[in-house]
CSV table of C-alpha atoms (C1' of nucleotides) in Angstrom, one decimal:
chain,number,residue,atom,x,y,z
W,1,UNK,CA,98.4,-116.4,228.9
W,2,UNK,CA,96.6,-117.0,225.2
W,3,UNK,CA,95.5,-121.0,225.4
W,4,UNK,CA,94.0,-122.9,223.1
W,5,UNK,CA,92.1,-125.7,221.9
W,6,UNK,CA,91.7,-128.3,219.0
W,7,UNK,CA,91.0,-131.1,218.1
W,8,UNK,CA,92.6,-131.3,215.0
W,9,UNK,CA,91.3,-135.3,213.9
W,10,UNK,CA,94.9,-136.4,212.7
W,11,UNK,CA,98.2,-134.6,213.5
W,12,UNK,CA,100.0,-136.0,211.1
W,13,UNK,CA,97.3,-135.0,208.4
W,14,UNK,CA,97.0,-131.3,210.3
W,15,UNK,CA,100.9,-130.6,211.1
W,16,UNK,CA,101.5,-127.8,208.3
W,17,UNK,CA,98.1,-126.5,208.7
W,18,UNK,CA,98.8,-126.6,212.8
W,19,UNK,CA,102.6,-125.3,212.5
W,20,UNK,CA,101.2,-122.0,210.1
W,21,UNK,CA,98.4,-121.6,213.0
W,22,UNK,CA,101.1,-121.6,215.3
W,23,UNK,CA,102.7,-118.9,213.8
W,24,UNK,CA,100.1,-116.4,213.0
W,25,UNK,CA,97.6,-117.3,216.5
W,26,UNK,CA,100.9,-117.6,218.5
W,27,UNK,CA,99.4,-119.3,222.0
W,28,UNK,CA,101.1,-120.2,225.0
W,29,UNK,CA,99.9,-122.8,225.4
W,30,UNK,CA,97.7,-125.2,223.1
W,31,UNK,CA,95.4,-128.4,224.5
W,32,UNK,CA,95.4,-130.9,220.8
W,33,UNK,CA,93.0,-133.7,220.9
W,34,UNK,CA,92.7,-136.7,218.2
W,35,UNK,CA,96.1,-136.5,217.6
W,36,UNK,CA,95.9,-140.4,216.0
W,37,UNK,CA,99.7,-140.7,216.9
W,38,UNK,CA,101.9,-143.4,218.6
W,39,UNK,CA,104.1,-141.1,221.5
W,40,UNK,CA,107.5,-141.9,218.8
W,41,UNK,CA,105.9,-140.5,216.3
W,42,UNK,CA,104.6,-136.9,218.2
W,43,UNK,CA,106.5,-134.5,215.7
W,44,UNK,CA,108.1,-132.6,219.4
W,45,UNK,CA,111.1,-131.5,217.4
W,46,UNK,CA,108.9,-129.7,215.1
W,47,UNK,CA,107.1,-127.7,217.9
W,48,UNK,CA,110.4,-127.2,219.5
W,49,UNK,CA,111.7,-125.4,217.1
W,50,UNK,CA,108.3,-123.1,217.1
W,51,UNK,CA,109.3,-122.8,220.5
W,52,UNK,CA,106.8,-124.8,221.9
W,53,UNK,CA,108.1,-127.2,224.5
W,54,UNK,CA,105.1,-130.8,224.4
W,55,UNK,CA,103.9,-133.4,226.0
W,56,UNK,CA,102.2,-136.4,224.3
W,57,UNK,CA,99.9,-138.6,225.2
W,58,UNK,CA,98.8,-141.7,222.3
W,59,UNK,CA,97.9,-144.6,221.2
W,60,UNK,CA,98.4,-145.0,217.2
W,61,UNK,CA,95.9,-145.1,215.5
W,62,UNK,CA,93.0,-143.7,217.5
W,63,UNK,CA,92.1,-141.1,220.3
W,64,UNK,CA,95.6,-138.9,221.5
W,65,UNK,CA,96.3,-136.1,223.4
W,66,UNK,CA,98.6,-133.2,223.7
W,67,UNK,CA,100.0,-130.1,225.6
W,68,UNK,CA,102.2,-127.7,224.1
W,69,UNK,CA,103.4,-124.6,225.7
W,70,UNK,CA,105.9,-121.7,225.0
W,71,UNK,CA,105.7,-120.4,229.2
W,72,UNK,CA,106.5,-123.7,230.7
W,73,UNK,CA,105.9,-127.1,231.3
W,74,UNK,CA,105.8,-129.4,234.0
W,75,UNK,CA,105.0,-132.1,235.9
W,76,UNK,CA,103.3,-133.7,232.8
W,77,UNK,CA,101.1,-136.5,233.7
W,78,UNK,CA,99.5,-139.2,230.9
W,79,UNK,CA,96.1,-140.5,231.6
W,80,UNK,CA,94.3,-140.2,234.9
W,81,UNK,CA,95.9,-140.8,237.9
W,82,UNK,CA,96.8,-143.9,239.7
W,83,UNK,CA,93.8,-144.6,242.0
W,84,UNK,CA,91.2,-142.7,239.9
W,85,UNK,CA,88.4,-145.9,238.6
W,86,UNK,CA,89.1,-145.6,235.0
W,87,UNK,CA,86.8,-147.3,232.6
W,88,UNK,CA,89.1,-148.4,229.7
W,89,UNK,CA,92.6,-147.4,229.2
W,90,UNK,CA,92.6,-145.0,226.1
W,91,UNK,CA,95.0,-142.2,225.5
W,92,UNK,CA,92.1,-139.4,226.0
W,93,UNK,CA,93.8,-137.0,229.1
W,94,UNK,CA,96.9,-135.4,229.5
W,95,UNK,CA,98.2,-132.9,232.0
W,96,UNK,CA,100.7,-130.5,232.7
W,97,UNK,CA,101.6,-127.4,234.3
W,98,UNK,CA,102.1,-124.3,232.4
W,99,UNK,CA,103.2,-120.6,233.5
W,100,UNK,CA,101.9,-121.6,236.8
W,101,UNK,CA,98.4,-122.6,235.4
W,102,UNK,CA,97.5,-126.8,235.5
W,103,UNK,CA,96.3,-127.7,232.2
W,104,UNK,CA,94.6,-130.8,231.5
W,105,UNK,CA,93.7,-131.6,227.7
W,106,UNK,CA,90.5,-133.9,227.7
W,107,UNK,CA,89.2,-136.0,224.7
W,108,UNK,CA,85.8,-137.3,225.5
W,109,UNK,CA,84.5,-140.1,224.3
W,110,UNK,CA,82.0,-139.7,221.8
W,111,UNK,CA,79.3,-142.2,222.8
W,112,UNK,CA,78.1,-142.7,218.8
W,113,UNK,CA,74.4,-143.4,220.3
W,114,UNK,CA,72.1,-143.2,223.7
W,115,UNK,CA,71.7,-147.1,222.9
W,116,UNK,CA,75.4,-147.9,222.8
W,117,UNK,CA,78.0,-149.4,224.6
W,118,UNK,CA,80.1,-146.4,223.7
W,119,UNK,CA,77.5,-143.8,225.3
W,120,UNK,CA,78.0,-146.0,228.6
W,121,UNK,CA,81.9,-145.6,228.7
W,122,UNK,CA,81.2,-142.4,227.5
W,123,UNK,CA,79.3,-141.5,231.3
W,124,UNK,CA,81.8,-143.7,232.5
W,125,UNK,CA,84.6,-141.7,231.3
W,126,UNK,CA,83.2,-138.4,232.5
W,127,UNK,CA,82.5,-140.0,235.9
W,128,UNK,CA,86.6,-141.1,236.2
W,129,UNK,CA,86.9,-137.4,234.9
W,130,UNK,CA,84.9,-135.7,237.5
W,131,UNK,CA,86.7,-138.4,240.0
W,132,UNK,CA,89.9,-137.1,239.0
W,133,UNK,CA,89.0,-133.3,239.9
W,134,UNK,CA,88.1,-134.4,243.6
W,135,UNK,CA,91.3,-136.6,244.2
W,136,UNK,CA,93.9,-134.9,241.8
W,137,UNK,CA,92.7,-130.9,241.7
W,138,UNK,CA,91.2,-127.9,243.6
W,139,UNK,CA,88.6,-125.6,243.1
W,140,UNK,CA,90.9,-123.0,244.6
W,141,UNK,CA,93.9,-123.8,242.3
W,142,UNK,CA,94.3,-122.1,239.0
W,143,UNK,CA,93.3,-125.1,236.4
W,144,UNK,CA,92.2,-125.5,232.9
W,145,UNK,CA,90.4,-128.5,231.1
W,146,UNK,CA,90.3,-127.7,228.3
W,147,UNK,CA,89.2,-129.7,225.3
W,148,UNK,CA,86.5,-132.1,223.2
W,149,UNK,CA,84.0,-132.9,225.4
W,150,UNK,CA,81.6,-134.3,222.8
W,151,UNK,CA,78.6,-132.6,225.0
W,152,UNK,CA,76.3,-129.5,223.9
W,153,UNK,CA,76.1,-127.7,226.7
W,154,UNK,CA,72.5,-126.5,226.0
W,155,UNK,CA,70.1,-125.7,223.0
W,156,UNK,CA,72.4,-122.6,222.0
W,157,UNK,CA,75.1,-125.2,221.5
W,158,UNK,CA,73.0,-126.9,218.6
W,159,UNK,CA,72.1,-125.7,214.8
W,160,UNK,CA,68.9,-128.1,215.0
W,161,UNK,CA,68.1,-128.4,218.9
W,162,UNK,CA,64.6,-130.4,217.5
W,163,UNK,CA,66.8,-133.0,215.3
W,164,UNK,CA,68.9,-133.9,218.4
W,165,UNK,CA,66.4,-134.7,220.8
W,166,UNK,CA,67.5,-137.9,221.6
W,167,UNK,CA,70.5,-138.3,220.1
W,168,UNK,CA,74.1,-138.0,221.8
W,169,UNK,CA,75.8,-134.5,222.9
W,170,UNK,CA,72.4,-133.3,223.9
W,171,UNK,CA,71.4,-136.2,226.5
W,172,UNK,CA,70.5,-134.8,229.8
W,173,UNK,CA,72.8,-137.9,231.6
W,174,UNK,CA,75.8,-136.2,229.6
W,175,UNK,CA,75.0,-132.5,230.4
W,176,UNK,CA,74.3,-133.8,233.5
W,177,UNK,CA,78.1,-134.9,233.6
W,178,UNK,CA,79.0,-131.7,232.4
W,179,UNK,CA,77.2,-129.7,234.8
W,180,UNK,CA,79.2,-131.9,237.7
W,181,UNK,CA,82.0,-130.6,236.7
W,182,UNK,CA,80.8,-126.9,236.3
W,183,UNK,CA,79.8,-127.7,239.9
W,184,UNK,CA,82.9,-129.0,241.5
W,185,UNK,CA,84.4,-126.1,240.7
W,186,UNK,CA,84.9,-125.0,237.0
W,187,UNK,CA,83.5,-122.0,234.6
W,188,UNK,CA,82.9,-122.6,230.8
W,189,UNK,CA,84.7,-119.5,229.9
W,190,UNK,CA,83.3,-118.9,226.5
W,191,UNK,CA,79.9,-117.8,227.5
W,192,UNK,CA,81.3,-115.3,230.1
W,193,UNK,CA,81.8,-113.3,226.6
W,194,UNK,CA,79.4,-114.7,224.4
W,195,UNK,CA,75.3,-115.0,225.1
W,196,UNK,CA,74.3,-116.1,221.3
W,197,UNK,CA,73.1,-119.2,219.9
W,198,UNK,CA,75.0,-120.5,216.7
W,199,UNK,CA,79.0,-120.3,217.8
W,200,UNK,CA,79.8,-123.6,217.1
W,201,UNK,CA,83.0,-125.4,217.1
W,202,UNK,CA,82.4,-129.1,215.2
W,203,UNK,CA,80.6,-129.0,212.0
W,204,UNK,CA,80.1,-132.5,210.6
W,205,UNK,CA,82.2,-133.0,207.6
W,206,UNK,CA,79.2,-134.7,205.8
W,207,UNK,CA,77.0,-132.3,203.7
W,208,UNK,CA,78.6,-129.5,203.4
W,209,UNK,CA,77.4,-129.1,207.0
W,210,UNK,CA,79.9,-126.5,207.6
W,211,UNK,CA,79.7,-123.9,204.5
W,212,UNK,CA,75.9,-124.4,205.8
W,213,UNK,CA,76.5,-123.6,209.3
W,214,UNK,CA,75.4,-126.9,211.0
W,215,UNK,CA,77.4,-127.2,213.8
W,216,UNK,CA,77.8,-128.1,217.8
W,217,UNK,CA,79.8,-126.1,220.3
W,218,UNK,CA,81.5,-129.0,221.9
W,219,UNK,CA,85.3,-127.4,222.5
W,220,UNK,CA,85.3,-126.2,226.1
W,221,UNK,CA,87.7,-124.3,227.8
W,222,UNK,CA,86.4,-124.8,231.6
W,223,UNK,CA,88.4,-122.5,233.9
W,224,UNK,CA,88.4,-122.5,237.7
W,225,UNK,CA,86.0,-119.7,239.0
W,226,UNK,CA,89.3,-117.1,240.4
W,227,UNK,CA,91.3,-117.9,236.6
W,228,UNK,CA,87.8,-117.7,235.0
W,229,UNK,CA,87.5,-114.2,236.3
W,230,UNK,CA,91.0,-112.9,234.3
W,231,UNK,CA,89.6,-114.2,231.1
W,232,UNK,CA,89.5,-111.1,228.6
W,233,UNK,CA,88.1,-112.0,225.5
W,234,UNK,CA,87.4,-116.1,223.7
W,235,UNK,CA,86.8,-116.8,220.5
W,236,UNK,CA,86.1,-119.9,217.8
W,237,UNK,CA,89.1,-119.7,215.0
W,238,UNK,CA,86.7,-120.3,212.0
W,239,UNK,CA,89.2,-119.2,209.9
W,240,UNK,CA,91.7,-122.7,210.8
W,241,UNK,CA,88.5,-124.9,209.4
W,242,UNK,CA,87.9,-122.8,206.4
W,243,UNK,CA,89.5,-122.9,203.4
W,244,UNK,CA,92.0,-126.2,201.7
W,245,UNK,CA,93.7,-128.6,202.2
W,246,UNK,CA,92.2,-130.6,204.7
W,247,UNK,CA,90.4,-128.6,207.4
W,248,UNK,CA,89.9,-131.1,210.6
W,249,UNK,CA,86.3,-131.0,211.6
W,250,UNK,CA,86.9,-128.4,214.4
W,251,UNK,CA,88.2,-125.0,214.7
W,252,UNK,CA,90.2,-124.2,217.4
W,253,UNK,CA,89.0,-122.6,221.4
W,254,UNK,CA,90.8,-119.5,221.9
W,255,UNK,CA,91.0,-117.6,225.1
W,256,UNK,CA,92.9,-114.9,226.3
W,257,UNK,CA,94.1,-114.5,230.0
W,258,UNK,CA,95.0,-111.2,231.4
D,1,DA,C1',68.3,-139.3,201.6
D,2,DT,C1',69.2,-144.5,208.1
D,3,DG,C1',72.6,-140.6,203.3
D,4,DG,C1',77.2,-138.1,203.6
D,5,DT,C1',83.0,-137.3,204.6
D,6,DA,C1',87.7,-137.6,206.4
D,7,DG,C1',91.2,-140.7,208.4
D,8,DC,C1',93.5,-144.7,208.7
D,9,DG,C1',95.0,-148.4,206.3
D,10,DC,C1',94.0,-151.4,202.9
D,11,DT,C1',88.4,-153.9,205.8
D,12,DG,C1',85.9,-151.5,207.7
D,13,DC,C1',86.1,-149.2,212.2
D,14,DT,C1',85.7,-144.3,214.0
D,15,DA,C1',83.8,-139.9,214.3
DNA sequence: ATGGTAGCGCTGCTA
């Protein structure tokens, strides 16, 4: 099963590129983030014509997450579970069972800066995600939590670690929250196949950062251990970020499970 | 360079 996660930064602006990418990469399951669409504007018919069932959880102008699947899509669920302690009602998490695997697409709040209220929201949201795992999932099950975590797990994932000290995405509190997810029973699958620094999934649109190689690895595929063992290869699909017109500022991360 | 670009949508917010 081939799984991908991609923050498309507006599916409305990116649909043609996403369609071409689906035809080229042929993923079985895709987690999308930042669709920036209301549910009634989500192009489910476009995806079904390409062979994908889909489930979207959007709110319009900001956020919005979805799961696409061509290996079945069952028990879709928008948002956290009713019993979870949720800091704010934003469209940042959606789940579905695809080919026997529970798949969760997440868009973790950006945080802006450590002194900002949005940073506290980010930490609260990550705590809610951990609570959701405790309540709704089991580390022994086949589970994927994929998406834009807005956290660089360690300094290999940052183009200039010294420059980022004190910035959001790298603070000990954020990394500790991510570690909490891993300690619950998830594996950063990409790091099973790649040890080196400089393999990024996001580049700031500004100042030509993509072409200068200034990026972060913040888009992650997390899998429960038994499922992670089955990962054959993984990569960042930088081809989807190259060229015109109008790429997302994120590249897809793709994992092949045997 | 406390800048820069992209998206939404039409003013300034979000990233």
